[in-house]
Amino acid sequence: MTQDTGHTPERAPEHRSGFASFVGRPNAGKSTLTNALVGSKVVITSSKPQTTRTVVRGIVHRDDAQLILVDTPGLHRPRTLLGERLNDLVKTTLSEVDVVAVCFPANEKIGPGDRFIVHEMGKVKRTIKVAIATKTDLATPEQLGRHLLDIAELGTETGTEWAEIVPVSAKENHQVKLLEDLLVGLLPAGPQLYPDGDLSDAPEEIIVAELIREAALEGVRDELPHSIAVVVEEMGLREDRPADKPLLDIHANLYVERDSQKGIMIGHKGARLKDVGRRARLQIEALLGTPVYLDLHIKIAKDWQRDPRQLRKLGF
């Protein structure tokens, strides 16, 4: 018979793993926050609203946990078939993750867009909900205090129970680690889901297409952003290159909806397209760690956002 000494041996903390999704109206800082947590650029960021279209998962590796971040398009009232498909994608994602974190930019008042999102989110019952006040570097302490009270009030108003309300600045890396710890604490116990070193489960072609689209969005006028889609047609290492001097060939098409937009993208004597190619190439090289030859062409896919056949072709 064994004697009970009254001491229980200390157990190592359980490994946790799971999925968290950032939602919020377009340009609420979701992508910047994902990149800050992962420590690398896995999602495109742009001052243009509605830049995220694919659900990219960023992966945070820790000894005690693996936090998989699902980046979704901004939820919005859809005006096109593309908009409807993006919203459906968001709702499907929300019902499949462990934690949903709503981003409310601290430098903007809570408005109808935020209410719409929290209301839609309320339809997803089982998921744990967290509120994040993003971009705190752009708000005064008084503004931030008011903003946090408004977020709490919005929760009460919509019957949403916030597990946490966290102010964060991804740009200044303020409280990003705290947010990571809080999110990890809300995940279920579970094994590692992705191999060490993986930062995203999106295929490289998808990330490359997104980086090209980000470069194309910089500096274009407002009528263009939604109309740009990028498809990587071919991507591979160039043959007969010495092993220590690799070159990655990427052939990609940038689609717009109209002739006039094609002109805007090409720019005077092709200057704009050249600049887009250069910026995209530098980002891709930084991400993949390989010199890149980028061959970029502009094509017209008339009114593709409203055409189911073209949407399919462009990957939506």
PDB file of C-alpha atoms in Angstrom:
ATOM      1  CA  MET A   1       0.000   0.000   0.000  1.00  0.00           C
ATOM      2  CA  THR A   2       1.417   3.444  -0.875  1.00  0.00           C
ATOM      3  CA  GLN A   3       1.420   6.177   1.693  1.00  0.00           C
ATOM      4  CA  ASP A   4      -0.253   9.492   0.826  1.00  0.00           C
ATOM      5  CA  THR A   5       2.133  12.283   1.783  1.00  0.00           C
ATOM      6  CA  GLY A   6      -0.368  15.038   0.922  1.00  0.00           C
ATOM      7  CA  HIS A   7       1.976  16.497  -1.749  1.00  0.00           C
ATOM      8  CA  THR A   8       0.941  16.566  -5.386  1.00  0.00           C
ATOM      9  CA  PRO A   9       3.879  16.725  -7.792  1.00  0.00           C
ATOM     10  CA  GLU A  10       3.915  19.956  -9.833  1.00  0.00           C
ATOM     11  CA  ARG A  11       2.662  19.394 -13.367  1.00  0.00           C
ATOM     12  CA  ALA A  12       4.146  21.181 -16.354  1.00  0.00           C
ATOM     13  CA  PRO A  13       1.648  23.706 -17.774  1.00  0.00           C
ATOM     14  CA  GLU A  14      -0.512  22.197 -20.504  1.00  0.00           C
ATOM     15  CA  HIS A  15       0.319  23.047 -24.089  1.00  0.00           C
ATOM     16  CA  ARG A  16      -2.433  25.119 -25.699  1.00  0.00           C
ATOM     17  CA  SER A  17      -3.259  25.549 -29.357  1.00  0.00           C
ATOM     18  CA  GLY A  18      -6.063  27.128 -31.296  1.00  0.00           C
ATOM     19  CA  PHE A  19      -7.356  29.772 -33.653  1.00  0.00           C
ATOM     20  CA  ALA A  20      -8.061  33.445 -33.054  1.00  0.00           C
ATOM     21  CA  SER A  21      -9.598  35.734 -35.630  1.00  0.00           C
ATOM     22  CA  PHE A  22      -9.340  39.514 -35.849  1.00  0.00           C
ATOM     23  CA  VAL A  23     -12.453  41.240 -37.156  1.00  0.00           C
ATOM     24  CA  GLY A  24     -13.350  44.878 -37.480  1.00  0.00           C
ATOM     25  CA  ARG A  25     -14.387  47.373 -40.068  1.00  0.00           C
ATOM     26  CA  PRO A  26     -11.929  47.905 -42.903  1.00  0.00           C
ATOM     27  CA  ASN A  27      -8.680  49.623 -41.884  1.00  0.00           C
ATOM     28  CA  ALA A  28      -9.106  48.934 -38.142  1.00  0.00           C
ATOM     29  CA  GLY A  29      -5.515  47.697 -37.824  1.00  0.00           C
ATOM     30  CA  LYS A  30      -6.170  43.944 -38.057  1.00  0.00           C
ATOM     31  CA  SER A  31      -3.404  43.115 -40.521  1.00  0.00           C
ATOM     32  CA  THR A  32      -0.776  45.261 -38.780  1.00  0.00           C
ATOM     33  CA  LEU A  33      -1.610  43.516 -35.503  1.00  0.00           C
ATOM     34  CA  THR A  34      -1.333  40.059 -37.105  1.00  0.00           C
ATOM     35  CA  ASN A  35       2.110  40.940 -38.484  1.00  0.00           C
ATOM     36  CA  ALA A  36       3.242  42.360 -35.110  1.00  0.00           C
ATOM     37  CA  LEU A  37       2.230  39.181 -33.263  1.00  0.00           C
ATOM     38  CA  VAL A  38       3.781  36.838 -35.840  1.00  0.00           C
ATOM     39  CA  GLY A  39       6.893  39.026 -36.038  1.00  0.00           C
ATOM     40  CA  SER A  40       6.908  38.907 -39.831  1.00  0.00           C
ATOM     41  CA  LYS A  41       4.890  40.241 -42.732  1.00  0.00           C
ATOM     42  CA  VAL A  42       2.294  37.585 -43.515  1.00  0.00           C
ATOM     43  CA  VAL A  43      -0.630  39.866 -44.374  1.00  0.00           C
ATOM     44  CA  ILE A  44      -0.694  42.979 -46.485  1.00  0.00           C
ATOM     45  CA  THR A  45      -1.382  46.303 -44.845  1.00  0.00           C
ATOM     46  CA  SER A  46      -2.537  49.374 -46.679  1.00  0.00           C
ATOM     47  CA  SER A  47      -4.241  52.628 -45.880  1.00  0.00           C
ATOM     48  CA  LYS A  48      -6.866  51.615 -48.441  1.00  0.00           C
ATOM     49  CA  PRO A  49      -9.919  49.931 -46.899  1.00  0.00           C
ATOM     50  CA  GLN A  50     -10.840  46.364 -47.811  1.00  0.00           C
ATOM     51  CA  THR A  51      -7.319  45.223 -48.681  1.00  0.00           C
ATOM     52  CA  THR A  52      -7.489  41.740 -47.153  1.00  0.00           C
ATOM     53  CA  ARG A  53      -9.311  39.236 -49.328  1.00  0.00           C
ATOM     54  CA  THR A  54      -7.882  35.863 -48.495  1.00  0.00           C
ATOM     55  CA  VAL A  55      -8.000  34.320 -45.052  1.00  0.00           C
ATOM     56  CA  VAL A  56      -4.290  34.178 -44.235  1.00  0.00           C
ATOM     57  CA  ARG A  57      -3.272  32.410 -41.088  1.00  0.00           C
ATOM     58  CA  GLY A  58      -0.305  33.805 -39.215  1.00  0.00           C
ATOM     59  CA  ILE A  59       1.265  31.415 -36.725  1.00  0.00           C
ATOM     60  CA  VAL A  60       2.722  32.427 -33.341  1.00  0.00           C
ATOM     61  CA  HIS A  61       5.029  29.723 -31.956  1.00  0.00           C
ATOM     62  CA  ARG A  62       5.731  29.452 -28.215  1.00  0.00           C
ATOM     63  CA  ASP A  63       7.098  26.666 -26.028  1.00  0.00           C
ATOM     64  CA  ASP A  64       3.767  26.455 -24.218  1.00  0.00           C
ATOM     65  CA  ALA A  65       1.397  27.216 -27.093  1.00  0.00           C
ATOM     66  CA  GLN A  66       0.682  27.724 -30.741  1.00  0.00           C
ATOM     67  CA  LEU A  67      -1.635  30.602 -31.600  1.00  0.00           C
ATOM     68  CA  ILE A  68      -2.957  30.591 -35.155  1.00  0.00           C
ATOM     69  CA  LEU A  69      -4.226  33.987 -36.275  1.00  0.00           C
ATOM     70  CA  VAL A  70      -6.887  34.042 -38.933  1.00  0.00           C
ATOM     71  CA  ASP A  71      -7.008  37.327 -40.788  1.00  0.00           C
ATOM     72  CA  THR A  72     -10.393  37.994 -42.366  1.00  0.00           C
ATOM     73  CA  PRO A  73     -11.613  40.656 -44.767  1.00  0.00           C
ATOM     74  CA  GLY A  74     -13.287  43.589 -43.004  1.00  0.00           C
ATOM     75  CA  LEU A  75     -16.977  42.849 -42.463  1.00  0.00           C
ATOM     76  CA  HIS A  76     -19.055  45.437 -44.298  1.00  0.00           C
ATOM     77  CA  ARG A  77     -22.444  45.907 -45.956  1.00  0.00           C
ATOM     78  CA  PRO A  78     -21.781  44.336 -49.361  1.00  0.00           C
ATOM     79  CA  ARG A  79     -22.437  46.204 -52.611  1.00  0.00           C
ATOM     80  CA  THR A  80     -21.111  43.606 -55.061  1.00  0.00           C
ATOM     81  CA  LEU A  81     -20.997  39.834 -55.450  1.00  0.00           C
ATOM     82  CA  LEU A  82     -17.350  40.008 -54.330  1.00  0.00           C
ATOM     83  CA  GLY A  83     -18.485  41.849 -51.183  1.00  0.00           C
ATOM     84  CA  GLU A  84     -21.090  39.160 -50.457  1.00  0.00           C
ATOM     85  CA  ARG A  85     -18.539  36.376 -50.896  1.00  0.00           C
ATOM     86  CA  LEU A  86     -16.089  38.146 -48.576  1.00  0.00           C
ATOM     87  CA  ASN A  87     -18.776  38.514 -45.886  1.00  0.00           C
ATOM     88  CA  ASP A  88     -19.761  34.825 -46.200  1.00  0.00           C
ATOM     89  CA  LEU A  89     -16.099  33.936 -45.785  1.00  0.00           C
ATOM     90  CA  VAL A  90     -15.917  35.996 -42.589  1.00  0.00           C
ATOM     91  CA  LYS A  91     -19.021  34.413 -41.052  1.00  0.00           C
ATOM     92  CA  THR A  92     -17.823  30.880 -41.844  1.00  0.00           C
ATOM     93  CA  THR A  93     -14.446  31.668 -40.289  1.00  0.00           C
ATOM     94  CA  LEU A  94     -15.962  33.131 -37.100  1.00  0.00           C
ATOM     95  CA  SER A  95     -17.930  30.006 -36.332  1.00  0.00           C
ATOM     96  CA  GLU A  96     -14.791  27.851 -36.628  1.00  0.00           C
ATOM     97  CA  VAL A  97     -12.302  29.732 -34.408  1.00  0.00           C
ATOM     98  CA  ASP A  98     -11.783  29.605 -30.614  1.00  0.00           C
ATOM     99  CA  VAL A  99     -11.536  33.364 -30.037  1.00  0.00           C
ATOM    100  CA  VAL A 100     -12.851  36.333 -32.015  1.00  0.00           C
ATOM    101  CA  ALA A 101     -11.113  39.636 -31.330  1.00  0.00           C
ATOM    102  CA  VAL A 102     -12.880  42.774 -32.545  1.00  0.00           C
ATOM    103  CA  CYS A 103     -10.612  45.706 -33.394  1.00  0.00           C
ATOM    104  CA  PHE A 104     -11.823  49.234 -32.648  1.00  0.00           C
ATOM    105  CA  PRO A 105      -9.333  51.964 -33.719  1.00  0.00           C
ATOM    106  CA  ALA A 106      -8.766  54.270 -30.713  1.00  0.00           C
ATOM    107  CA  ASN A 107      -8.493  57.374 -32.902  1.00  0.00           C
ATOM    108  CA  GLU A 108     -12.030  56.953 -34.285  1.00  0.00           C
ATOM    109  CA  LYS A 109     -15.402  57.039 -32.569  1.00  0.00           C
ATOM    110  CA  ILE A 110     -17.461  53.859 -32.462  1.00  0.00           C
ATOM    111  CA  GLY A 111     -19.972  54.062 -35.302  1.00  0.00           C
ATOM    112  CA  PRO A 112     -22.668  52.138 -37.189  1.00  0.00           C
ATOM    113  CA  GLY A 113     -20.016  49.973 -38.890  1.00  0.00           C
ATOM    114  CA  ASP A 114     -18.776  48.711 -35.514  1.00  0.00           C
ATOM    115  CA  ARG A 115     -22.334  48.052 -34.321  1.00  0.00           C
ATOM    116  CA  PHE A 116     -23.055  46.086 -37.503  1.00  0.00           C
ATOM    117  CA  ILE A 117     -19.980  43.886 -36.895  1.00  0.00           C
ATOM    118  CA  VAL A 118     -20.658  43.249 -33.194  1.00  0.00           C
ATOM    119  CA  HIS A 119     -24.289  42.486 -34.036  1.00  0.00           C
ATOM    120  CA  GLU A 120     -23.255  39.982 -36.757  1.00  0.00           C
ATOM    121  CA  MET A 121     -20.736  38.470 -34.373  1.00  0.00           C
ATOM    122  CA  GLY A 122     -23.449  38.013 -31.760  1.00  0.00           C
ATOM    123  CA  LYS A 123     -24.969  35.374 -34.065  1.00  0.00           C
ATOM    124  CA  VAL A 124     -21.897  33.196 -33.449  1.00  0.00           C
ATOM    125  CA  LYS A 125     -22.754  31.867 -30.021  1.00  0.00           C
ATOM    126  CA  ARG A 126     -20.026  29.567 -28.707  1.00  0.00           C
ATOM    127  CA  THR A 127     -16.931  31.580 -29.577  1.00  0.00           C
ATOM    128  CA  ILE A 128     -15.082  33.617 -26.881  1.00  0.00           C
ATOM    129  CA  LYS A 129     -15.079  37.340 -27.709  1.00  0.00           C
ATOM    130  CA  VAL A 130     -12.332  39.886 -26.981  1.00  0.00           C
ATOM    131  CA  ALA A 131     -12.282  43.629 -27.731  1.00  0.00           C
ATOM    132  CA  ILE A 132      -9.070  45.363 -28.811  1.00  0.00           C
ATOM    133  CA  ALA A 133      -8.613  49.135 -28.889  1.00  0.00           C
ATOM    134  CA  THR A 134      -6.060  49.410 -31.731  1.00  0.00           C
ATOM    135  CA  LYS A 135      -3.851  52.339 -32.800  1.00  0.00           C
ATOM    136  CA  THR A 136      -3.587  53.729 -29.246  1.00  0.00           C
ATOM    137  CA  ASP A 137      -0.529  55.731 -30.380  1.00  0.00           C
ATOM    138  CA  LEU A 138      -2.941  57.964 -32.336  1.00  0.00           C
ATOM    139  CA  ALA A 139      -5.197  58.790 -29.344  1.00  0.00           C
ATOM    140  CA  THR A 140      -4.751  61.012 -26.265  1.00  0.00           C
ATOM    141  CA  PRO A 141      -5.130  59.353 -22.812  1.00  0.00           C
ATOM    142  CA  GLU A 142      -8.561  61.045 -22.459  1.00  0.00           C
ATOM    143  CA  GLN A 143      -9.692  59.785 -25.876  1.00  0.00           C
ATOM    144  CA  LEU A 144      -8.512  56.283 -25.029  1.00  0.00           C
ATOM    145  CA  GLY A 145     -10.329  56.271 -21.670  1.00  0.00           C
ATOM    146  CA  ARG A 146     -13.579  57.335 -23.350  1.00  0.00           C
ATOM    147  CA  HIS A 147     -13.036  54.784 -26.137  1.00  0.00           C
ATOM    148  CA  LEU A 148     -12.622  51.887 -23.663  1.00  0.00           C
ATOM    149  CA  LEU A 149     -15.855  52.903 -21.892  1.00  0.00           C
ATOM    150  CA  ASP A 150     -17.644  53.063 -25.260  1.00  0.00           C
ATOM    151  CA  ILE A 151     -16.436  49.546 -26.127  1.00  0.00           C
ATOM    152  CA  ALA A 152     -17.722  48.216 -22.780  1.00  0.00           C
ATOM    153  CA  GLU A 153     -21.034  49.980 -23.388  1.00  0.00           C
ATOM    154  CA  LEU A 154     -21.351  48.525 -26.899  1.00  0.00           C
ATOM    155  CA  GLY A 155     -20.912  45.082 -25.326  1.00  0.00           C
ATOM    156  CA  THR A 156     -23.752  45.723 -22.863  1.00  0.00           C
ATOM    157  CA  GLU A 157     -25.957  47.185 -25.600  1.00  0.00           C
ATOM    158  CA  THR A 158     -25.546  44.183 -27.919  1.00  0.00           C
ATOM    159  CA  GLY A 159     -25.513  41.515 -25.201  1.00  0.00           C
ATOM    160  CA  THR A 160     -21.882  40.689 -26.031  1.00  0.00           C
ATOM    161  CA  GLU A 161     -19.723  39.506 -23.174  1.00  0.00           C
ATOM    162  CA  TRP A 162     -16.125  40.678 -23.635  1.00  0.00           C
ATOM    163  CA  ALA A 163     -13.672  38.215 -22.064  1.00  0.00           C
ATOM    164  CA  GLU A 164     -11.082  41.035 -22.199  1.00  0.00           C
ATOM    165  CA  ILE A 165     -10.829  44.643 -23.399  1.00  0.00           C
ATOM    166  CA  VAL A 166      -7.218  45.415 -24.342  1.00  0.00           C
ATOM    167  CA  PRO A 167      -5.638  48.677 -25.616  1.00  0.00           C
ATOM    168  CA  VAL A 168      -2.771  47.989 -28.052  1.00  0.00           C
ATOM    169  CA  SER A 169      -0.459  49.838 -30.448  1.00  0.00           C
ATOM    170  CA  ALA A 170       1.020  47.416 -32.992  1.00  0.00           C
ATOM    171  CA  LYS A 171       3.054  50.251 -34.492  1.00  0.00           C
ATOM    172  CA  GLU A 172       4.836  51.009 -31.208  1.00  0.00           C
ATOM    173  CA  ASN A 173       4.694  47.385 -30.025  1.00  0.00           C
ATOM    174  CA  HIS A 174       2.798  48.542 -26.938  1.00  0.00           C
ATOM    175  CA  GLN A 175       0.943  45.731 -25.096  1.00  0.00           C
ATOM    176  CA  VAL A 176       1.302  43.363 -28.088  1.00  0.00           C
ATOM    177  CA  LYS A 177       2.960  40.753 -25.834  1.00  0.00           C
ATOM    178  CA  LEU A 178       0.210  41.191 -23.235  1.00  0.00           C
ATOM    179  CA  LEU A 179      -2.426  40.614 -25.936  1.00  0.00           C
ATOM    180  CA  GLU A 180      -0.571  37.480 -27.066  1.00  0.00           C
ATOM    181  CA  ASP A 181      -0.567  36.117 -23.483  1.00  0.00           C
ATOM    182  CA  LEU A 182      -4.282  36.870 -23.063  1.00  0.00           C
ATOM    183  CA  LEU A 183      -5.214  35.181 -26.355  1.00  0.00           C
ATOM    184  CA  VAL A 184      -3.080  32.129 -25.530  1.00  0.00           C
ATOM    185  CA  GLY A 185      -4.772  31.922 -22.120  1.00  0.00           C
ATOM    186  CA  LEU A 186      -8.171  31.651 -23.824  1.00  0.00           C
ATOM    187  CA  LEU A 187      -7.158  28.759 -26.105  1.00  0.00           C
ATOM    188  CA  PRO A 188      -8.018  25.132 -25.347  1.00  0.00           C
ATOM    189  CA  ALA A 189      -5.331  22.618 -24.378  1.00  0.00           C
ATOM    190  CA  GLY A 190      -4.010  20.914 -27.494  1.00  0.00           C
ATOM    191  CA  PRO A 191      -0.942  19.766 -29.445  1.00  0.00           C
ATOM    192  CA  GLN A 192       1.170  21.774 -31.868  1.00  0.00           C
ATOM    193  CA  LEU A 193      -0.759  22.068 -35.147  1.00  0.00           C
ATOM    194  CA  TYR A 194       1.931  23.400 -37.508  1.00  0.00           C
ATOM    195  CA  PRO A 195       5.656  22.627 -37.817  1.00  0.00           C
ATOM    196  CA  ASP A 196       8.173  24.959 -36.120  1.00  0.00           C
ATOM    197  CA  GLY A 197       9.222  27.789 -38.374  1.00  0.00           C
ATOM    198  CA  ASP A 198       5.986  27.970 -40.378  1.00  0.00           C
ATOM    199  CA  LEU A 199       4.696  31.544 -40.231  1.00  0.00           C
ATOM    200  CA  SER A 200       1.599  31.051 -42.368  1.00  0.00           C
ATOM    201  CA  ASP A 201      -0.273  28.213 -44.031  1.00  0.00           C
ATOM    202  CA  ALA A 202      -1.131  30.315 -47.079  1.00  0.00           C
ATOM    203  CA  PRO A 203       0.650  29.040 -50.204  1.00  0.00           C
ATOM    204  CA  GLU A 204       3.599  31.252 -51.188  1.00  0.00           C
ATOM    205  CA  GLU A 205       1.861  32.174 -54.461  1.00  0.00           C
ATOM    206  CA  ILE A 206      -1.041  33.678 -52.489  1.00  0.00           C
ATOM    207  CA  ILE A 207       1.284  35.741 -50.263  1.00  0.00           C
ATOM    208  CA  VAL A 208       3.284  36.880 -53.301  1.00  0.00           C
ATOM    209  CA  ALA A 209       0.084  37.933 -55.113  1.00  0.00           C
ATOM    210  CA  GLU A 210      -0.975  39.879 -52.002  1.00  0.00           C
ATOM    211  CA  LEU A 211       2.389  41.685 -51.805  1.00  0.00           C
ATOM    212  CA  ILE A 212       2.094  42.690 -55.479  1.00  0.00           C
ATOM    213  CA  ARG A 213      -1.440  43.958 -54.810  1.00  0.00           C
ATOM    214  CA  GLU A 214      -0.214  45.936 -51.805  1.00  0.00           C
ATOM    215  CA  ALA A 215       2.450  47.630 -53.941  1.00  0.00           C
ATOM    216  CA  ALA A 216      -0.184  48.370 -56.599  1.00  0.00           C
ATOM    217  CA  LEU A 217      -2.536  49.926 -54.037  1.00  0.00           C
ATOM    218  CA  GLU A 218       0.029  52.416 -52.770  1.00  0.00           C
ATOM    219  CA  GLY A 219      -0.683  55.853 -54.163  1.00  0.00           C
ATOM    220  CA  VAL A 220      -3.581  54.987 -56.465  1.00  0.00           C
ATOM    221  CA  ARG A 221      -6.700  57.104 -56.451  1.00  0.00           C
ATOM    222  CA  ASP A 222      -9.787  55.941 -54.588  1.00  0.00           C
ATOM    223  CA  GLU A 223     -11.640  54.448 -57.524  1.00  0.00           C
ATOM    224  CA  LEU A 224      -9.096  51.702 -58.048  1.00  0.00           C
ATOM    225  CA  PRO A 225      -8.497  49.605 -54.890  1.00  0.00           C
ATOM    226  CA  HIS A 226     -11.469  47.238 -55.142  1.00  0.00           C
ATOM    227  CA  SER A 227     -10.853  46.805 -58.854  1.00  0.00           C
ATOM    228  CA  ILE A 228      -7.374  45.318 -58.517  1.00  0.00           C
ATOM    229  CA  ALA A 229      -6.822  41.555 -58.423  1.00  0.00           C
ATOM    230  CA  VAL A 230      -3.504  39.748 -58.852  1.00  0.00           C
ATOM    231  CA  VAL A 231      -2.935  36.192 -60.040  1.00  0.00           C
ATOM    232  CA  VAL A 232       0.515  34.569 -59.980  1.00  0.00           C
ATOM    233  CA  GLU A 233       0.544  32.504 -63.186  1.00  0.00           C
ATOM    234  CA  GLU A 234       3.952  30.887 -62.737  1.00  0.00           C
ATOM    235  CA  MET A 235       6.559  30.838 -60.012  1.00  0.00           C
ATOM    236  CA  GLY A 236       9.730  28.768 -59.833  1.00  0.00           C
ATOM    237  CA  LEU A 237      13.503  28.836 -59.459  1.00  0.00           C
ATOM    238  CA  ARG A 238      15.303  29.512 -62.739  1.00  0.00           C
ATOM    239  CA  GLU A 239      17.093  26.454 -64.044  1.00  0.00           C
ATOM    240  CA  ASP A 240      20.858  26.263 -64.743  1.00  0.00           C
ATOM    241  CA  ARG A 241      21.717  28.780 -62.004  1.00  0.00           C
ATOM    242  CA  PRO A 242      24.555  27.947 -59.547  1.00  0.00           C
ATOM    243  CA  ALA A 243      23.193  26.844 -56.132  1.00  0.00           C
ATOM    244  CA  ASP A 244      24.701  29.893 -54.400  1.00  0.00           C
ATOM    245  CA  LYS A 245      23.102  32.309 -56.901  1.00  0.00           C
ATOM    246  CA  PRO A 246      19.437  31.331 -57.131  1.00  0.00           C
ATOM    247  CA  LEU A 247      16.866  33.453 -58.947  1.00  0.00           C
ATOM    248  CA  LEU A 248      13.130  33.068 -58.483  1.00  0.00           C
ATOM    249  CA  ASP A 249      11.092  33.784 -61.621  1.00  0.00           C
ATOM    250  CA  ILE A 250       7.586  35.111 -60.963  1.00  0.00           C
ATOM    251  CA  HIS A 251       5.106  35.798 -63.770  1.00  0.00           C
ATOM    252  CA  ALA A 252       1.991  37.593 -62.539  1.00  0.00           C
ATOM    253  CA  ASN A 253      -1.041  39.333 -64.019  1.00  0.00           C
ATOM    254  CA  LEU A 254      -2.605  42.361 -62.422  1.00  0.00           C
ATOM    255  CA  TYR A 255      -6.301  42.618 -63.343  1.00  0.00           C
ATOM    256  CA  VAL A 256      -8.324  45.829 -63.472  1.00  0.00           C
ATOM    257  CA  GLU A 257     -11.900  46.345 -64.692  1.00  0.00           C
ATOM    258  CA  ARG A 258     -11.567  49.094 -67.305  1.00  0.00           C
ATOM    259  CA  ASP A 259      -9.225  50.572 -69.923  1.00  0.00           C
ATOM    260  CA  SER A 260      -8.915  53.856 -68.022  1.00  0.00           C
ATOM    261  CA  GLN A 261      -7.732  51.941 -64.911  1.00  0.00           C
ATOM    262  CA  LYS A 262      -5.144  50.117 -67.002  1.00  0.00           C
ATOM    263  CA  GLY A 263      -3.778  53.526 -68.049  1.00  0.00           C
ATOM    264  CA  ILE A 264      -3.592  54.668 -64.408  1.00  0.00           C
ATOM    265  CA  MET A 265      -1.714  51.509 -63.388  1.00  0.00           C
ATOM    266  CA  ILE A 266       0.815  51.736 -66.218  1.00  0.00           C
ATOM    267  CA  GLY A 267       1.453  55.449 -65.643  1.00  0.00           C
ATOM    268  CA  HIS A 268       3.384  57.888 -67.830  1.00  0.00           C
ATOM    269  CA  LYS A 269       5.731  55.880 -70.098  1.00  0.00           C
ATOM    270  CA  GLY A 270       5.224  52.816 -67.835  1.00  0.00           C
ATOM    271  CA  ALA A 271       6.776  54.554 -64.816  1.00  0.00           C
ATOM    272  CA  ARG A 272       4.051  53.562 -62.371  1.00  0.00           C
ATOM    273  CA  LEU A 273       4.050  49.862 -63.286  1.00  0.00           C
ATOM    274  CA  LYS A 274       7.838  49.809 -63.046  1.00  0.00           C
ATOM    275  CA  ASP A 275       7.637  51.330 -59.548  1.00  0.00           C
ATOM    276  CA  VAL A 276       4.978  48.805 -58.450  1.00  0.00           C
ATOM    277  CA  GLY A 277       7.174  45.964 -59.729  1.00  0.00           C
ATOM    278  CA  ARG A 278      10.241  47.287 -57.915  1.00  0.00           C
ATOM    279  CA  ARG A 279       8.440  47.716 -54.578  1.00  0.00           C
ATOM    280  CA  ALA A 280       6.732  44.336 -54.800  1.00  0.00           C
ATOM    281  CA  ARG A 281      10.016  42.627 -55.724  1.00  0.00           C
ATOM    282  CA  LEU A 282      11.816  44.057 -52.668  1.00  0.00           C
ATOM    283  CA  GLN A 283       9.003  42.866 -50.352  1.00  0.00           C
ATOM    284  CA  ILE A 284       8.943  39.375 -51.913  1.00  0.00           C
ATOM    285  CA  GLU A 285      12.746  39.071 -51.675  1.00  0.00           C
ATOM    286  CA  ALA A 286      12.621  40.117 -48.009  1.00  0.00           C
ATOM    287  CA  LEU A 287       9.926  37.539 -47.266  1.00  0.00           C
ATOM    288  CA  LEU A 288      11.367  34.588 -49.213  1.00  0.00           C
ATOM    289  CA  GLY A 289      15.057  35.400 -48.835  1.00  0.00           C
ATOM    290  CA  THR A 290      15.778  34.828 -52.560  1.00  0.00           C
ATOM    291  CA  PRO A 291      16.558  37.259 -55.406  1.00  0.00           C
ATOM    292  CA  VAL A 292      13.478  37.631 -57.606  1.00  0.00           C
ATOM    293  CA  TYR A 293      12.813  38.383 -61.269  1.00  0.00           C
ATOM    294  CA  LEU A 294       9.246  39.717 -61.422  1.00  0.00           C
ATOM    295  CA  ASP A 295       7.413  39.849 -64.748  1.00  0.00           C
ATOM    296  CA  LEU A 296       4.227  41.874 -64.278  1.00  0.00           C
ATOM    297  CA  HIS A 297       1.456  42.411 -66.855  1.00  0.00           C
ATOM    298  CA  ILE A 298      -1.776  44.374 -66.637  1.00  0.00           C
ATOM    299  CA  LYS A 299      -4.945  42.811 -68.019  1.00  0.00           C
ATOM    300  CA  ILE A 300      -8.563  43.886 -68.163  1.00  0.00           C
ATOM    301  CA  ALA A 301     -11.278  41.640 -66.726  1.00  0.00           C
ATOM    302  CA  LYS A 302     -14.414  43.681 -67.362  1.00  0.00           C
ATOM    303  CA  ASP A 303     -16.534  44.220 -64.201  1.00  0.00           C
ATOM    304  CA  TRP A 304     -14.989  41.130 -62.585  1.00  0.00           C
ATOM    305  CA  GLN A 305     -16.358  41.942 -59.111  1.00  0.00           C
ATOM    306  CA  ARG A 306     -19.916  41.286 -60.310  1.00  0.00           C
ATOM    307  CA  ASP A 307     -19.242  38.309 -62.580  1.00  0.00           C
ATOM    308  CA  PRO A 308     -19.337  34.845 -60.909  1.00  0.00           C
ATOM    309  CA  ARG A 309     -17.245  33.227 -63.679  1.00  0.00           C
ATOM    310  CA  GLN A 310     -14.481  35.832 -63.445  1.00  0.00           C
ATOM    311  CA  LEU A 311     -14.579  35.757 -59.611  1.00  0.00           C
ATOM    312  CA  ARG A 312     -13.902  32.020 -59.776  1.00  0.00           C
ATOM    313  CA  LYS A 313     -11.061  32.514 -62.231  1.00  0.00           C
ATOM    314  CA  LEU A 314      -9.489  35.127 -59.946  1.00  0.00           C
ATOM    315  CA  GLY A 315      -9.728  32.827 -56.945  1.00  0.00           C
ATOM    316  CA  PHE A 316     -12.814  34.100 -55.073  1.00  0.00           C
TER     317      PHE A 316
END
